[in-house]
Amino acid sequence: MKKYYFKEKFFKITDHYPILDEDGKNAFFVDQTFKFLGYEARVSYKNDEEIFTIKRKLLSFLPIYYINFKDEAKRDMTIKSNLALFRKSIDVLMEDGKISLKGNFWDYEFEIYYKGKLIGEVSKKIFSLTDQYELRVLDEKYTEALVGLCLALNNIKDLELASSSSGR
């Protein structure tokens, strides 16, 4: 099992920040560019080798994200936010199956399953000024996919917070 820690900046016009491993060392870097519409981020190793990109589809009623891996052996992912009556739901689709989220992913307390097998867990750090959360990867062959999933979910949450605060 490996652990990774995400800590966001307070102001998010552009972002360049590390994702830390359990030893507090830089494991990945996230580079997010400023856009008036949409979301685009590039994730790389510490040697600046790109691993994958995340892009949000511009013209959709609910957010849809595409994660494209540079390694051809990895499966690209599509993440879709769904309209549900009492709570939000997310579909995470890979070419050969679906990832399931169980728990409260809006509060960053959830488990991640692939084909019925627990592959990861996410929990939010309490008592922090900015969003900080921990990803526990139980099956390391899904590390990059789980990092991408966490980043997309975080952007969905940011969009919802922005729309709820502007509607007041």
mmCIF file of C-alpha atoms in Angstrom, residues 7-155:
data_model
loop_
_atom_site.group_PDB
_atom_site.id
_atom_site.type_symbol
_atom_site.label_atom_id
_atom_site.label_comp_id
_atom_site.label_asym_id
_atom_site.label_seq_id
_atom_site.Cartn_x
_atom_site.Cartn_y
_atom_site.Cartn_z
ATOM 1 C CA LYS A 7 -2.734 19.918 -0.672
ATOM 2 C CA GLU A 8 -4.331 22.681 -2.673
ATOM 3 C CA LYS A 9 -3.459 26.329 -2.806
ATOM 4 C CA PHE A 10 -5.840 28.835 -1.250
ATOM 5 C CA PHE A 11 -6.084 30.839 -4.490
ATOM 6 C CA LYS A 12 -6.393 28.704 -7.622
ATOM 7 C CA ILE A 13 -5.919 30.860 -10.705
ATOM 8 C CA THR A 14 -3.104 28.631 -11.877
ATOM 9 C CA ASP A 15 -1.635 25.726 -10.031
ATOM 10 C CA HIS A 16 1.703 24.015 -9.983
ATOM 11 C CA TYR A 17 1.940 21.831 -6.945
ATOM 12 C CA PRO A 18 3.375 18.493 -5.884
ATOM 13 C CA ILE A 19 1.525 15.419 -4.743
ATOM 14 C CA LEU A 20 3.579 14.006 -1.897
ATOM 15 C CA ASP A 21 4.260 10.380 -1.035
ATOM 16 C CA GLU A 22 4.120 8.934 2.476
ATOM 17 C CA ASP A 23 7.709 10.051 3.138
ATOM 18 C CA GLY A 24 6.838 13.673 2.318
ATOM 19 C CA LYS A 25 8.748 13.558 -0.992
ATOM 20 C CA ASN A 26 7.430 14.856 -4.317
ATOM 21 C CA ALA A 27 5.881 11.923 -6.194
ATOM 22 C CA PHE A 28 3.931 13.761 -8.905
ATOM 23 C CA PHE A 29 3.457 17.328 -10.101
ATOM 24 C CA VAL A 30 0.182 18.894 -11.207
ATOM 25 C CA ASP A 31 0.257 21.787 -13.665
ATOM 26 C CA GLN A 32 -3.060 23.494 -14.189
ATOM 27 C CA THR A 33 -3.339 26.347 -16.661
ATOM 28 C CA PHE A 34 -5.687 29.304 -16.317
ATOM 29 C CA LYS A 35 -8.817 29.014 -18.449
ATOM 30 C CA PHE A 36 -12.010 31.046 -18.446
ATOM 31 C CA LEU A 37 -13.905 27.941 -19.495
ATOM 32 C CA GLY A 38 -13.065 24.334 -18.904
ATOM 33 C CA TYR A 39 -10.354 22.644 -16.936
ATOM 34 C CA GLU A 40 -7.068 21.246 -18.127
ATOM 35 C CA ALA A 41 -4.242 19.791 -16.090
ATOM 36 C CA ARG A 42 -1.042 17.930 -16.813
ATOM 37 C CA VAL A 43 0.379 15.432 -14.331
ATOM 38 C CA SER A 44 4.032 14.446 -14.464
ATOM 39 C CA TYR A 45 6.697 12.660 -12.495
ATOM 40 C CA LYS A 46 9.296 14.742 -10.665
ATOM 41 C CA ASN A 47 11.610 14.467 -13.708
ATOM 42 C CA ASP A 48 8.925 16.341 -15.753
ATOM 43 C CA GLU A 49 7.950 13.211 -17.723
ATOM 44 C CA GLU A 50 4.244 13.593 -18.510
ATOM 45 C CA ILE A 51 2.020 10.772 -17.235
ATOM 46 C CA PHE A 52 -1.446 11.950 -18.249
ATOM 47 C CA THR A 53 -3.650 14.937 -18.996
ATOM 48 C CA ILE A 54 -7.112 15.748 -17.687
ATOM 49 C CA LYS A 55 -9.549 17.786 -19.752
ATOM 50 C CA ARG A 56 -13.110 18.805 -18.964
ATOM 51 C CA LYS A 57 -15.569 18.750 -21.842
ATOM 52 C CA LEU A 58 -16.758 22.293 -22.529
ATOM 53 C CA LEU A 59 -20.275 21.813 -23.822
ATOM 54 C CA SER A 60 -22.056 19.503 -21.400
ATOM 55 C CA PHE A 61 -24.847 19.998 -18.874
ATOM 56 C CA LEU A 62 -22.936 18.190 -16.129
ATOM 57 C CA PRO A 63 -19.123 17.900 -15.927
ATOM 58 C CA ILE A 64 -17.415 15.238 -18.037
ATOM 59 C CA TYR A 65 -13.654 14.666 -17.783
ATOM 60 C CA TYR A 66 -11.293 12.764 -20.030
ATOM 61 C CA ILE A 67 -8.056 11.365 -18.645
ATOM 62 C CA ASN A 68 -5.576 10.425 -21.365
ATOM 63 C CA PHE A 69 -2.490 8.458 -20.389
ATOM 64 C CA LYS A 70 0.773 8.808 -22.311
ATOM 65 C CA ASP A 71 1.592 5.141 -21.682
ATOM 66 C CA GLU A 72 -0.338 3.168 -24.311
ATOM 67 C CA ALA A 73 -0.630 0.217 -21.902
ATOM 68 C CA LYS A 74 -2.759 2.289 -19.509
ATOM 69 C CA ARG A 75 -6.493 2.589 -20.100
ATOM 70 C CA ASP A 76 -7.936 6.052 -20.721
ATOM 71 C CA MET A 77 -10.757 7.088 -18.402
ATOM 72 C CA THR A 78 -13.980 9.089 -18.635
ATOM 73 C CA ILE A 79 -15.487 10.602 -15.496
ATOM 74 C CA LYS A 80 -19.104 11.771 -15.623
ATOM 75 C CA SER A 81 -21.090 13.599 -12.997
ATOM 76 C CA ASN A 82 -24.726 12.440 -12.946
ATOM 77 C CA LEU A 83 -27.941 14.066 -11.857
ATOM 78 C CA ALA A 84 -29.481 12.177 -8.964
ATOM 79 C CA LEU A 85 -32.504 12.913 -6.811
ATOM 80 C CA PHE A 86 -31.024 13.046 -3.302
ATOM 81 C CA ARG A 87 -27.275 12.821 -3.769
ATOM 82 C CA LYS A 88 -24.635 13.164 -6.450
ATOM 83 C CA SER A 89 -23.321 10.217 -8.359
ATOM 84 C CA ILE A 90 -20.249 9.771 -10.520
ATOM 85 C CA ASP A 91 -19.541 7.271 -13.296
ATOM 86 C CA VAL A 92 -15.876 6.383 -13.839
ATOM 87 C CA LEU A 93 -15.490 4.438 -17.053
ATOM 88 C CA MET A 94 -12.424 2.648 -18.345
ATOM 89 C CA GLU A 95 -12.197 0.757 -21.628
ATOM 90 C CA ASP A 96 -12.521 -2.599 -19.885
ATOM 91 C CA GLY A 97 -14.730 -1.811 -16.901
ATOM 92 C CA LYS A 98 -16.175 0.655 -14.448
ATOM 93 C CA ILE A 99 -14.700 2.061 -11.234
ATOM 94 C CA SER A 100 -17.176 2.316 -8.338
ATOM 95 C CA LEU A 101 -17.043 4.841 -5.534
ATOM 96 C CA LYS A 102 -18.587 3.952 -2.171
ATOM 97 C CA GLY A 103 -18.953 6.416 0.645
ATOM 98 C CA ASN A 104 -19.191 10.177 0.647
ATOM 99 C CA PHE A 105 -16.964 11.424 -2.159
ATOM 100 C CA TRP A 106 -18.102 15.055 -1.694
ATOM 101 C CA ASP A 107 -16.549 15.004 1.786
ATOM 102 C CA TYR A 108 -13.544 12.951 0.607
ATOM 103 C CA GLU A 109 -14.371 9.869 2.627
ATOM 104 C CA PHE A 110 -14.789 7.030 0.157
ATOM 105 C CA GLU A 111 -13.499 3.717 -1.151
ATOM 106 C CA ILE A 112 -12.665 2.955 -4.771
ATOM 107 C CA TYR A 113 -13.492 -0.420 -6.335
ATOM 108 C CA TYR A 114 -12.630 -1.869 -9.727
ATOM 109 C CA LYS A 115 -14.419 -5.043 -10.810
ATOM 110 C CA GLY A 116 -15.474 -5.611 -7.190
ATOM 111 C CA LYS A 117 -11.926 -5.321 -5.791
ATOM 112 C CA LEU A 118 -10.961 -2.522 -3.375
ATOM 113 C CA ILE A 119 -8.106 -0.633 -5.066
ATOM 114 C CA GLY A 120 -7.995 2.634 -3.096
ATOM 115 C CA GLU A 121 -9.356 4.844 -0.342
ATOM 116 C CA VAL A 122 -9.562 8.615 0.035
ATOM 117 C CA SER A 123 -9.954 10.636 3.222
ATOM 118 C CA LYS A 124 -9.928 14.353 3.886
ATOM 119 C CA LYS A 125 -7.675 15.960 6.467
ATOM 120 C CA ILE A 126 -9.714 17.764 9.078
ATOM 121 C CA PHE A 127 -8.753 21.207 10.447
ATOM 122 C CA SER A 128 -6.951 22.676 7.469
ATOM 123 C CA LEU A 129 -7.369 26.033 5.731
ATOM 124 C CA THR A 130 -7.275 24.536 2.219
ATOM 125 C CA ASP A 131 -8.393 21.157 0.917
ATOM 126 C CA GLN A 132 -5.975 18.433 1.949
ATOM 127 C CA TYR A 133 -6.636 14.778 1.412
ATOM 128 C CA GLU A 134 -4.929 11.405 1.470
ATOM 129 C CA LEU A 135 -5.110 8.756 -1.234
ATOM 130 C CA ARG A 136 -4.291 5.215 -0.107
ATOM 131 C CA VAL A 137 -3.501 3.037 -3.120
ATOM 132 C CA LEU A 138 -4.082 -0.633 -2.334
ATOM 133 C CA ASP A 139 -3.325 -1.922 -5.849
ATOM 134 C CA GLU A 140 -0.346 0.011 -7.214
ATOM 135 C CA LYS A 141 -1.043 -0.724 -10.883
ATOM 136 C CA TYR A 142 -3.937 1.778 -10.567
ATOM 137 C CA THR A 143 -1.873 4.561 -8.950
ATOM 138 C CA GLU A 144 -1.980 7.018 -11.855
ATOM 139 C CA ALA A 145 -5.682 6.362 -12.541
ATOM 140 C CA LEU A 146 -6.541 7.025 -8.894
ATOM 141 C CA VAL A 147 -4.501 10.239 -8.844
ATOM 142 C CA GLY A 148 -6.376 11.423 -11.947
ATOM 143 C CA LEU A 149 -9.718 10.458 -10.436
ATOM 144 C CA CYS A 150 -8.982 12.476 -7.280
ATOM 145 C CA LEU A 151 -8.027 15.553 -9.309
ATOM 146 C CA ALA A 152 -11.184 15.364 -11.457
ATOM 147 C CA LEU A 153 -13.422 14.897 -8.400
ATOM 148 C CA ASN A 154 -11.774 17.874 -6.764
ATOM 149 C CA ASN A 155 -12.511 20.040 -9.803
#
